[in-house]
Coordinates of C-alpha atoms and ligand atoms in Angstrom, one line a residue:
X22 CA 36.5 -77.8 178.2
X23 CA 35.3 -75.1 175.9
X24 CA 35.9 -71.6 177.4
X25 CA 32.7 -70.1 178.7
X26 CA 33.3 -66.9 176.8
X27 CA 33.2 -69.0 173.7
X28 CA 30.4 -71.3 174.6
X29 CA 28.1 -68.5 175.6
X30 CA 29.0 -66.1 172.9
X31 CA 25.8 -64.8 171.3
X32 CA 24.8 -66.4 167.9
X33 CA 22.0 -64.1 167.0
X34 CA 21.4 -60.3 167.0
X35 CA 18.7 -61.0 169.6
X36 CA 21.3 -62.2 172.1
X37 CA 23.7 -59.3 172.0
X38 CA 23.8 -58.1 175.5
X39 CA 23.1 -54.4 176.1
X40 CA 23.8 -53.5 172.5
X41 CA 20.2 -53.6 171.3
X42 CA 20.4 -50.3 169.5
X43 CA 23.1 -51.8 167.2
X44 CA 21.4 -55.2 166.9
X45 CA 18.1 -53.6 165.8
X46 CA 19.7 -51.6 163.0
X47 CA 21.9 -54.4 161.6
X48 CA 19.1 -56.9 161.8
X49 CA 16.7 -54.6 160.0
X50 CA 19.3 -53.9 157.3
X51 CA 19.8 -57.6 156.7
X52 CA 16.1 -58.3 156.6
X53 CA 15.5 -55.5 154.1
X54 CA 18.5 -56.4 151.9
X55 CA 20.0 -53.0 152.6
X56 CA 23.3 -53.8 154.2
X57 CA 26.0 -51.2 153.7
X58 CA 29.5 -51.7 152.4
X59 CA 31.3 -50.5 155.4
X60 CA 30.7 -50.4 159.2
X61 CA 32.7 -49.1 162.1
X62 CA 32.0 -50.7 165.4
X63 CA 33.5 -48.8 168.3
X64 CA 33.5 -49.3 172.1
X65 CA 35.5 -50.7 175.0
X66 CA 37.0 -54.2 174.8
X67 CA 34.9 -57.2 175.4
X68 CA 31.5 -55.7 174.8
X69 CA 30.6 -57.7 171.6
X70 CA 32.0 -55.8 168.6
X71 CA 33.6 -58.8 166.9
X72 CA 30.7 -61.0 167.9
X73 CA 28.3 -58.5 166.3
X74 CA 30.5 -58.5 163.1
X75 CA 30.4 -62.3 163.0
X76 CA 26.6 -62.4 163.5
X77 CA 26.3 -59.9 160.6
X78 CA 28.5 -62.2 158.5
X79 CA 26.4 -65.2 159.6
X80 CA 23.1 -63.4 158.8
X81 CA 24.4 -62.5 155.3
X82 CA 25.4 -66.1 154.5
X83 CA 22.9 -68.2 156.4
X84 CA 20.6 -70.2 154.2
X85 CA 18.0 -70.5 157.0
X86 CA 18.0 -66.8 158.0
X87 CA 14.7 -65.9 159.6
X88 CA 12.6 -63.1 158.2
X89 CA 13.6 -60.7 161.0
X90 CA 17.2 -60.9 159.8
X91 CA 18.7 -63.1 162.5
X92 CA 20.9 -66.1 161.4
X93 CA 19.9 -69.6 162.4
X94 CA 23.1 -70.0 164.3
X95 CA 23.2 -73.7 163.7
X96 CA 23.8 -74.4 160.0
X97 CA 27.3 -75.2 158.7
X98 CA 27.8 -71.7 157.4
X99 CA 26.8 -70.2 160.7
X100 CA 28.9 -72.6 162.8
X101 CA 32.1 -72.0 160.8
X102 CA 31.8 -68.2 160.9
X103 CA 30.8 -68.3 164.6
X104 CA 33.8 -70.4 165.4
X105 CA 36.1 -68.1 163.5
X106 CA 37.2 -71.2 161.6
X107 CA 38.0 -71.4 157.9
X108 CA 35.4 -69.8 155.7
X109 CA 35.9 -68.6 152.2
X110 CA 33.5 -65.8 152.6
X111 CA 34.5 -64.3 155.9
X112 CA 38.0 -63.0 156.5
X113 CA 39.1 -61.8 159.8
X114 CA 42.2 -59.6 160.1
X115 CA 43.9 -58.5 163.2
X116 CA 45.3 -55.1 162.4
X117 CA 47.3 -55.2 165.7
X118 CA 49.7 -57.6 164.1
X119 CA 52.2 -56.7 161.5
X120 CA 50.8 -59.3 159.3
X121 CA 47.3 -57.7 159.7
X122 CA 48.6 -54.4 158.3
X123 CA 50.1 -56.1 155.3
X124 CA 46.9 -58.1 154.8
X125 CA 45.0 -54.9 154.7
X126 CA 47.3 -53.5 152.1
X127 CA 46.7 -56.7 150.0
X128 CA 43.0 -56.4 150.5
X129 CA 42.4 -54.3 147.4
X130 CA 43.4 -57.2 145.2
X131 CA 41.7 -59.7 147.4
X132 CA 38.4 -57.9 147.5
X133 CA 38.1 -58.7 143.8
X134 CA 37.6 -62.3 144.5
X135 CA 33.8 -62.9 144.4
X136 CA 32.0 -64.6 147.2
X137 CA 32.3 -68.4 147.0
X138 CA 28.7 -68.9 146.0
X139 CA 26.0 -66.8 144.3
X140 CA 24.0 -65.0 146.9
X141 CA 26.8 -65.1 149.5
X142 CA 28.5 -62.0 150.8
X143 CA 32.2 -61.6 151.3
X144 CA 32.7 -60.1 154.7
X145 CA 36.0 -58.7 155.9
X146 CA 36.2 -58.2 159.7
X147 CA 39.2 -56.0 160.7
X148 CA 39.9 -56.0 164.4
X149 CA 41.9 -53.3 166.2
X150 CA 41.3 -51.2 163.1
X151 CA 43.0 -48.1 164.6
X152 CA 46.3 -50.0 164.1
X153 CA 46.0 -49.8 160.3
X154 CA 48.6 -47.6 158.6
X155 CA 47.8 -44.7 156.4
X156 CA 48.7 -46.7 153.3
X157 CA 46.4 -49.5 154.3
X158 CA 43.6 -47.0 154.8
X159 CA 44.3 -45.4 151.4
X160 CA 44.0 -48.8 149.8
X161 CA 40.7 -49.4 151.6
X162 CA 39.4 -46.0 150.7
X163 CA 39.8 -46.9 147.0
X164 CA 37.8 -50.1 147.6
X165 CA 35.1 -48.3 149.5
X166 CA 34.7 -45.7 146.8
X167 CA 33.8 -48.4 144.3
X168 CA 32.9 -51.4 146.4
X169 CA 32.7 -54.7 144.5
X170 CA 29.2 -56.2 144.8
X171 CA 28.5 -58.3 147.8
X172 CA 31.6 -57.1 149.8
X173 CA 31.1 -55.8 153.3
X174 CA 33.8 -54.4 155.5
X175 CA 33.4 -54.3 159.3
X176 CA 36.0 -52.4 161.3
X177 CA 36.1 -52.8 165.0
X178 CA 38.1 -50.5 167.3
X179 CA 38.5 -49.4 170.8
X180 CA 40.0 -46.1 169.7
X181 CA 37.9 -44.4 166.9
X182 CA 39.6 -41.1 167.5
X183 CA 42.8 -42.5 166.1
X184 CA 41.0 -43.5 162.9
X185 CA 39.6 -40.1 162.7
X186 CA 43.1 -38.7 162.8
X187 CA 44.6 -41.0 160.1
X188 CA 41.6 -41.9 157.9
X189 CA 38.9 -39.2 158.0
X190 CA 37.8 -39.8 154.4
X191 CA 37.3 -43.5 155.1
X192 CA 35.2 -42.7 158.2
X193 CA 32.8 -40.7 156.2
X194 CA 32.0 -43.8 154.1
X195 CA 31.3 -46.0 157.1
X196 CA 28.2 -46.4 159.2
X197 CA 29.3 -46.1 162.8
X198 CA 27.9 -47.9 165.8
X199 CA 29.0 -47.1 169.3
X200 CA 28.9 -50.1 171.6
X201 CA 28.1 -49.4 175.3
X202 CA 30.1 -50.6 178.3
X203 CA 28.2 -53.4 180.0
X204 CA 27.3 -52.3 183.5
X205 CA 28.2 -54.4 186.6
X206 CA 24.5 -55.3 187.1
X207 CA 24.1 -56.7 183.6
X208 CA 27.4 -58.6 183.9
X209 CA 26.4 -60.1 187.2
X210 CA 23.0 -61.1 185.8
X211 CA 24.7 -62.7 182.7
X212 CA 27.3 -64.6 184.9
X213 CA 24.4 -65.8 187.0
X214 CA 22.6 -67.1 183.9
X215 CA 25.7 -68.8 182.6
X216 CA 26.3 -70.5 186.0
X217 CA 22.7 -71.6 186.2
X218 CA 23.0 -73.1 182.8
X219 CA 26.1 -74.9 184.0
X220 CA 24.5 -76.0 187.2
X221 CA 27.1 -74.2 189.4
X222 CA 26.4 -72.1 192.5
X223 CA 28.1 -68.9 193.3
X224 CA 28.1 -66.2 196.1
X225 CA 26.7 -62.8 195.2
X226 CA 30.0 -61.3 196.4
X227 CA 32.0 -63.5 194.0
X228 CA 30.0 -62.2 191.0
X229 CA 30.2 -58.7 192.3
X230 CA 34.0 -58.9 192.4
X231 CA 34.2 -60.4 188.9
X232 CA 31.9 -57.8 187.5
X233 CA 33.9 -55.0 189.1
X234 CA 37.1 -56.3 187.8
X235 CA 35.8 -56.9 184.2
X236 CA 35.1 -53.1 184.0
X237 CA 32.4 -53.3 181.4
X238 CA 33.7 -56.2 179.3
X239 CA 31.7 -59.5 179.2
X240 CA 34.5 -61.5 177.7
X241 CA 36.9 -60.7 180.6
X242 CA 34.2 -61.5 183.1
X243 CA 33.6 -64.9 181.6
X244 CA 37.3 -65.7 181.3
X245 CA 37.8 -64.9 185.0
X246 CA 34.9 -67.1 185.8
X247 CA 36.5 -69.8 183.8
X248 CA 39.7 -69.5 185.8
X249 CA 37.7 -69.7 189.1
X250 CA 36.0 -72.9 187.9
X251 CA 39.3 -74.4 186.9
X252 CA 40.7 -73.7 190.3
X253 CA 38.3 -75.8 192.3
X254 CA 35.1 -77.7 192.6
X255 CA 31.8 -76.5 194.1
X256 CA 30.3 -73.1 194.5
X257 CA 32.3 -70.1 193.3
X258 CA 33.2 -68.1 196.4
X259 CA 34.4 -64.5 196.8
X260 CA 37.6 -66.0 198.3
X261 CA 38.3 -68.0 195.1
X262 CA 37.7 -65.0 192.9
X263 CA 40.1 -63.0 195.0
X264 CA 42.7 -65.7 194.7
X265 CA 42.3 -65.7 190.9
X266 CA 42.4 -62.0 190.6
X267 CA 45.0 -61.4 193.3
X268 CA 42.6 -59.2 195.1
X269 CA 43.3 -58.3 198.7
X270 CA 40.7 -59.5 201.2
X271 CA 38.2 -57.0 202.4
X272 CA 39.3 -57.3 206.1
X273 CA 42.7 -55.9 205.2
X274 CA 41.0 -52.8 203.9
X275 CA 38.9 -52.7 207.0
X276 CA 42.1 -52.8 209.1
X277 CA 43.6 -50.0 207.0
X278 CA 40.6 -47.8 207.7
X279 CA 40.8 -48.7 211.4
X280 CA 44.4 -47.7 211.7
X281 CA 43.7 -44.4 210.1
X282 CA 40.6 -43.8 212.2
X283 CA 42.5 -44.8 215.4
X284 CA 45.6 -42.9 214.3
X285 CA 47.8 -45.8 215.0
X286 CA 50.9 -45.7 212.8
X287 CA 52.4 -48.7 214.7
X288 CA 49.7 -50.9 213.2
X289 CA 51.0 -50.2 209.7
X290 CA 54.0 -52.5 209.9
X291 CA 52.3 -55.7 210.9
X292 CA 49.6 -55.0 208.3
X293 CA 52.1 -54.6 205.5
X294 CA 54.0 -57.7 206.8
X295 CA 50.8 -59.7 206.4
X296 CA 50.2 -58.3 202.9
X297 CA 53.7 -59.1 201.7
X298 CA 53.8 -62.6 203.4
X299 CA 50.5 -63.4 201.7
X300 CA 52.0 -62.6 198.3
X301 CA 49.5 -59.8 197.8
X302 CA 50.2 -57.4 194.9
X303 CA 50.9 -54.0 196.5
X304 CA 49.7 -52.1 193.4
X305 CA 46.4 -54.0 193.6
X306 CA 46.2 -53.2 197.3
X307 CA 46.6 -49.5 196.7
X308 CA 44.0 -49.6 193.9
X309 CA 41.6 -51.4 196.3
X310 CA 42.3 -49.0 199.1
X311 CA 41.5 -46.1 196.7
X312 CA 38.2 -47.7 195.7
X313 CA 37.3 -48.2 199.4
X314 CA 38.0 -44.5 200.1
X315 CA 36.0 -43.4 197.1
X316 CA 33.1 -45.7 198.1
X317 CA 33.2 -44.2 201.7
X318 CA 33.1 -40.7 200.2
X319 CA 30.1 -41.6 198.1
X320 CA 28.3 -43.0 201.2
X321 CA 29.0 -39.8 203.1
X322 CA 27.8 -37.7 200.2
X323 CA 24.6 -39.7 200.1
X324 CA 25.2 -41.9 196.9
X325 CA 25.1 -45.6 197.1
X326 CA 28.3 -47.0 195.7
X327 CA 27.8 -49.9 193.3
X328 CA 29.7 -53.2 193.4
X329 CA 30.6 -53.4 197.1
X330 CA 31.0 -56.8 198.7
X331 CA 29.0 -57.2 201.9
X332 CA 32.2 -57.3 204.1
X333 CA 33.5 -54.0 202.7
X334 CA 30.1 -52.3 203.0
X335 CA 30.1 -53.2 206.7
X336 CA 33.6 -51.9 207.2
X337 CA 32.7 -48.6 205.5
X338 CA 29.6 -48.2 207.7
X339 CA 31.7 -48.9 210.8
X340 CA 34.2 -46.1 210.1
X341 CA 32.2 -43.6 208.1
X342 CA 31.7 -41.2 211.0
X343 CA 35.3 -41.3 212.0
X344 CA 36.6 -39.7 208.8
X345 CA 35.3 -36.6 207.3
X346 CA 34.9 -36.1 203.5
X347 CA 37.8 -33.6 203.7
X348 CA 40.0 -36.3 205.3
X349 CA 39.1 -38.8 202.6
X350 CA 39.9 -36.3 199.8
X351 CA 43.3 -35.7 201.4
X352 CA 43.9 -39.4 201.7
X353 CA 43.0 -39.9 198.0
X354 CA 45.4 -37.1 197.1
X355 CA 48.2 -38.8 199.0
X356 CA 47.3 -42.1 197.4
X357 CA 47.5 -40.7 193.8
X358 CA 50.8 -39.1 194.7
X359 CA 52.2 -42.5 195.6
X360 CA 50.6 -44.5 192.8
X361 CA 53.2 -43.8 190.1
X362 CA 56.0 -44.3 192.6
X363 CA 54.8 -47.8 193.7
X364 CA 54.9 -48.9 190.0
X365 CA 58.4 -47.6 189.5
X366 CA 60.0 -48.2 192.8
X367 CA 62.5 -50.9 193.4
X368 CA 61.0 -51.1 196.9
X369 CA 57.2 -50.8 196.5
X370 CA 56.8 -52.0 200.1
X371 CA 58.4 -48.9 201.4
X372 CA 56.2 -46.7 199.2
X373 CA 53.0 -48.3 200.6
X374 CA 54.3 -48.2 204.2
X375 CA 55.0 -44.6 203.8
X376 CA 51.6 -43.9 202.4
X377 CA 49.8 -45.7 205.3
X378 CA 52.0 -43.9 207.8
X379 CA 51.1 -40.6 206.3
X380 CA 47.4 -41.5 206.4
X381 CA 47.7 -42.6 210.0
X382 CA 49.5 -39.5 211.1
X383 CA 47.7 -37.1 208.9
X384 CA 46.3 -33.9 210.4
X385 CA 42.6 -34.2 210.4
X386 CA 40.2 -31.6 209.1
X387 CA 39.6 -29.2 212.0
X388 CA 36.0 -28.7 212.8
X389 CA 36.0 -24.9 213.0
X390 CA 33.0 -24.7 215.3
X391 CA 34.5 -27.2 217.7
X392 CA 37.7 -25.1 217.8
X393 CA 35.8 -21.9 218.5
X394 CA 33.7 -23.6 221.2
X395 CA 36.7 -25.4 222.8
X396 CA 39.1 -22.4 222.8
X397 CA 41.8 -21.4 220.4
X398 CA 44.8 -23.5 219.5
X399 CA 43.4 -27.0 220.0
X400 CA 45.3 -29.7 218.3
X401 CA 43.7 -31.3 215.3
X402 CA 40.7 -33.1 216.5
X403 CA 39.2 -36.2 214.9
X404 CA 36.5 -35.4 212.5
X405 CA 32.8 -35.6 213.4
X406 CA 33.1 -34.7 217.1
X407 CA 29.3 -34.9 217.2
X408 CA 29.7 -38.6 217.7
X409 CA 31.0 -38.1 221.2
X410 CA 33.9 -40.3 222.2
X411 CA 36.6 -38.1 220.8
X412 CA 39.8 -40.2 220.7
X413 CA 43.0 -38.5 221.9
X414 CA 44.1 -36.3 219.1
X415 CA 47.3 -38.0 218.7
X416 CA 48.5 -41.3 220.0
X417 CA 52.0 -41.8 221.1
X418 CA 53.7 -44.2 218.7
X419 CA 53.4 -47.5 220.3
X420 CA 55.5 -50.6 220.2
X421 CA 54.2 -52.9 217.4
X422 CA 50.6 -53.8 217.9
X423 CA 49.9 -57.3 219.2
X424 CA 49.5 -59.8 216.4
X425 CA 46.0 -59.8 215.1
X426 CA 44.0 -62.9 215.1
X427 CA 42.6 -63.3 211.7
X428 CA 41.4 -66.8 212.2
X429 CA 38.0 -66.0 213.7
X430 CA 34.7 -64.9 212.3
X431 CA 34.7 -66.9 209.1
X432 CA 36.1 -63.9 207.4
X433 CA 39.5 -65.1 206.6
X434 CA 41.6 -63.2 204.2
X435 CA 41.7 -65.0 200.8
X436 CA 45.4 -64.7 200.6
X437 CA 47.3 -67.8 201.7
X438 CA 49.1 -67.7 205.1
X439 CA 52.9 -67.5 205.0
X440 CA 54.5 -70.9 204.8
X441 CA 55.3 -72.5 208.2
X442 CA 58.7 -71.7 209.5
X443 CA 61.1 -74.5 208.7
X444 CA 59.1 -75.7 205.7
X445 CA 61.7 -77.8 203.9
X446 CA 61.9 -75.8 200.7
X447 CA 62.2 -72.5 202.4
X448 CA 64.9 -73.7 204.7
X449 CA 66.9 -75.4 202.0
X450 CA 70.2 -73.7 201.2
X451 CA 70.7 -72.4 197.6
X452 CA 71.4 -75.3 195.2
X453 CA 73.7 -75.1 192.3
X454 CA 71.5 -77.4 190.1
X455 CA 70.2 -75.9 186.9
X456 CA 67.0 -74.0 187.2
X457 CA 65.1 -76.4 185.1
X458 CA 65.9 -79.1 187.7
X459 CA 64.8 -76.9 190.6
X460 CA 61.7 -75.7 188.8
X461 CA 59.3 -78.1 190.6
X462 CA 60.6 -76.9 193.9
X463 CA 60.4 -73.3 192.8
X464 CA 56.8 -73.8 191.7
X465 CA 55.9 -75.5 195.0
X466 CA 57.5 -72.7 197.0
X467 CA 55.7 -70.0 195.1
X468 CA 52.5 -71.9 195.4
X469 CA 52.8 -72.1 199.1
X470 CA 52.7 -68.2 199.1
X471 CA 50.0 -67.8 196.5
X472 CA 48.2 -70.6 195.0
X473 CA 47.2 -68.8 191.9
X474 CA 50.7 -67.5 191.2
X475 CA 51.9 -71.0 191.7
X476 CA 49.3 -72.3 189.2
X477 CA 50.5 -69.7 186.7
X478 CA 54.1 -70.6 187.2
X479 CA 53.4 -74.3 186.9
X480 CA 52.0 -73.6 183.5
X481 CA 55.4 -72.4 182.3
X482 CA 58.7 -74.0 181.5
X483 CA 62.0 -72.2 182.1
X484 CA 64.5 -71.6 179.3
X485 CA 68.1 -71.3 180.2
X486 CA 69.0 -68.0 181.9
X487 CA 71.1 -65.6 179.8
X488 CA 72.6 -62.3 180.9
X489 CA 70.6 -62.5 184.1
X490 CA 67.3 -62.8 182.2
X491 CA 65.2 -66.0 182.6
X492 CA 62.7 -66.6 179.9
X493 CA 59.7 -68.6 181.1
X494 CA 57.3 -69.7 178.4
X495 CA 53.6 -70.3 179.0
X496 CA 52.7 -73.5 177.1
X497 CA 49.2 -72.3 176.5
X498 CA 48.1 -68.7 176.0
X499 CA 46.5 -67.5 179.2
X500 CA 46.2 -63.8 179.7
X501 CA 45.4 -64.1 183.4
X502 CA 48.5 -66.2 184.0
X503 CA 50.7 -63.9 181.9
X504 CA 49.5 -60.8 183.7
X505 CA 49.9 -62.3 187.1
X506 CA 53.4 -63.6 186.4
X507 CA 54.4 -60.2 185.1
X508 CA 53.0 -58.2 188.0
X509 CA 54.4 -60.6 190.6
X510 CA 57.7 -61.4 188.8
X511 CA 59.6 -60.0 191.8
X512 CA 58.0 -62.6 194.2
X513 CA 59.0 -65.4 191.9
X514 CA 62.5 -63.9 191.5
X515 CA 62.9 -63.8 195.2
X516 CA 62.1 -67.5 195.5
X517 CA 64.5 -68.4 192.7
X518 CA 67.2 -66.5 194.4
X519 CA 66.5 -68.2 197.7
X520 CA 66.4 -71.7 196.2
X521 CA 69.1 -71.5 193.6
X522 CA 71.3 -68.6 194.7
X523 CA 70.8 -67.1 191.2
X524 CA 69.7 -63.5 190.8
X525 CA 67.6 -63.5 187.6
X526 CA 65.0 -61.3 186.1
X527 CA 61.9 -63.0 184.9
X528 CA 60.7 -62.5 181.4
X529 CA 57.3 -64.1 180.6
X530 CA 56.5 -65.1 177.0
X531 CA 53.7 -67.0 175.5
X532 CA 54.8 -69.4 173.0
X533 CA 54.0 -72.4 170.9
X534 CA 55.5 -75.7 172.0
X535 CA 59.1 -76.3 171.0
X536 CA 59.7 -78.3 167.9
X537 CA 56.4 -77.4 166.2
X538 CA 57.0 -75.8 162.9
X539 CA 56.3 -72.1 163.0
X540 CA 53.1 -71.2 161.2
X541 CA 53.8 -69.8 157.7
X542 CA 52.2 -66.5 158.7
X543 CA 51.1 -65.1 162.0
X544 CA 48.1 -63.1 162.6
X545 CA 48.6 -62.5 166.3
X546 CA 51.9 -63.9 167.1
X547 CA 52.1 -67.4 168.4
X548 CA 49.1 -67.1 170.6
X549 CA 46.9 -68.4 167.9
X550 CA 49.3 -70.6 166.1
X551 CA 48.3 -73.7 168.0
X552 CA 44.6 -73.3 167.4
X553 CA 45.2 -72.6 163.8
X554 CA 47.3 -75.8 163.4
X555 CA 44.4 -77.6 165.0
X556 CA 42.0 -76.3 162.5
X557 CA 44.2 -77.3 159.7
X558 CA 44.8 -80.7 161.0
X559 CA 41.0 -81.2 161.2
X560 CA 40.3 -79.8 157.9
X561 CA 42.9 -80.2 155.1
X562 CA 40.8 -78.2 152.7
X563 CA 41.6 -75.2 154.9
X564 CA 45.3 -75.3 153.8
X565 CA 44.2 -74.9 150.2
X566 CA 41.8 -72.1 151.1
X567 CA 44.5 -70.3 153.2
X568 CA 46.9 -70.6 150.3
X569 CA 44.3 -69.3 147.9
X570 CA 43.6 -66.4 150.1
X571 CA 47.2 -66.0 151.2
X572 CA 46.3 -65.3 154.8
X573 CA 45.7 -66.8 158.1
X574 CA 42.4 -67.0 159.9
X575 CA 42.2 -65.1 163.1
X576 CA 40.4 -66.8 165.9
X577 CA 39.4 -64.1 168.4
X578 CA 38.4 -65.3 171.8
Ligands
ZN8 ZN1 22.6 -70.5 159.6

């Protein structure tokens, strides 16, 4: 199945989401035959910079271009450029790879090759341009000072300030376009349109969660949606999105707010138990709790926070009068103090527990008027006494709270329940078999804690452990899998220790299948090697072209 991000990538200037200011200028330049020699496209990742560069290249080389300057999108030229496959006239360079930097140095010579046909333009697209070295920029500057006819350079970068630092003279020769972040509303609308085109239903909450996670990048949003679709049939639900993203269910945040509002430190321990049992990522939990506090603060200050799921919005409404803005600011302060610690700590659980305990036992903002009215040294009172029912200022620490029933209400946490006691794999004593043999059991055990983490692990194969480090190799590049395996390596390591008795540290790599010859040159490590080999297999003329140009073709998706 073709990835959604690829299938729905725009093919015409007219389709560039949110970036109409850029599209209008580039299209006009093509239509009037006034395209410049150098462009700089800046903006956050996944907002369409490379896509715009490819559309420009298509428009310059499309025999059926329409008078407004848009390429047809369908002819062979357009298709090849759009696919990022071999094309003599469009060269993509990933400056983030070592190879890319060398390629850029060689560019000066290469730029002298004319376009393959009269009337065509040679377009160089340089991604991650801020990674280019000073020498590479100097070589480029010489080309841009006397550009060969028909050659166009398009540089894309997320960090233009770095280019300003290393290559100010080049910058002055480039036309610069700043791409905008794509807002959550636009992302939701686009996801909805894609799902409609695919004939698939989805909850509003599900799309809200994806849009919030994507943080302005359409490509990330679509690849998360892809993962959700690959994980199951039927409508895309918020629960499935949480599973894919490792998000903590809203009701756990609601319970966190409750234990703070109720000042009940004893409720901290069972809550953390459930988080850990469910395989939740504690860093993610803290991030989510921070967002919830910020949203509550916004509500109290009269702004409507964007991107809230319905469940979280209700929880915030329920507790908004129990915590004052001052309390929330103090909680956020404590949270930021712990955030670095939780990433570093060998025991992140302890860090999160301590944070929640501090929240639950925190002195509340004293309402000065209430103190004056009620006599001098009253203990800290809950905020917003206006609401009546003032809870006792401080509760005695209770024995652990009774177990909460989370089954009811159809609002189940998305995280999987802990495995039943006595599940065979959990109970098994450590085996001395090699890890490769135990791998299926390890995967199954991990999956019983977190389905998505299990899927990610199932996509890997273990190499032999050396010096306590176990390399697991992802057969296919998958950034979401890689990220999850890295952030939850410890959970996997625990399972490995339990089932094999071996203490290893997990190291996740993305690799090409064993035995395949390494590509002659890499543009972005082995990630793209497979795809490239595929292209070559399909089109032998590509080998000749790649030899002639002495470079690999980068396929950026
Ligand atoms: Zn065309």
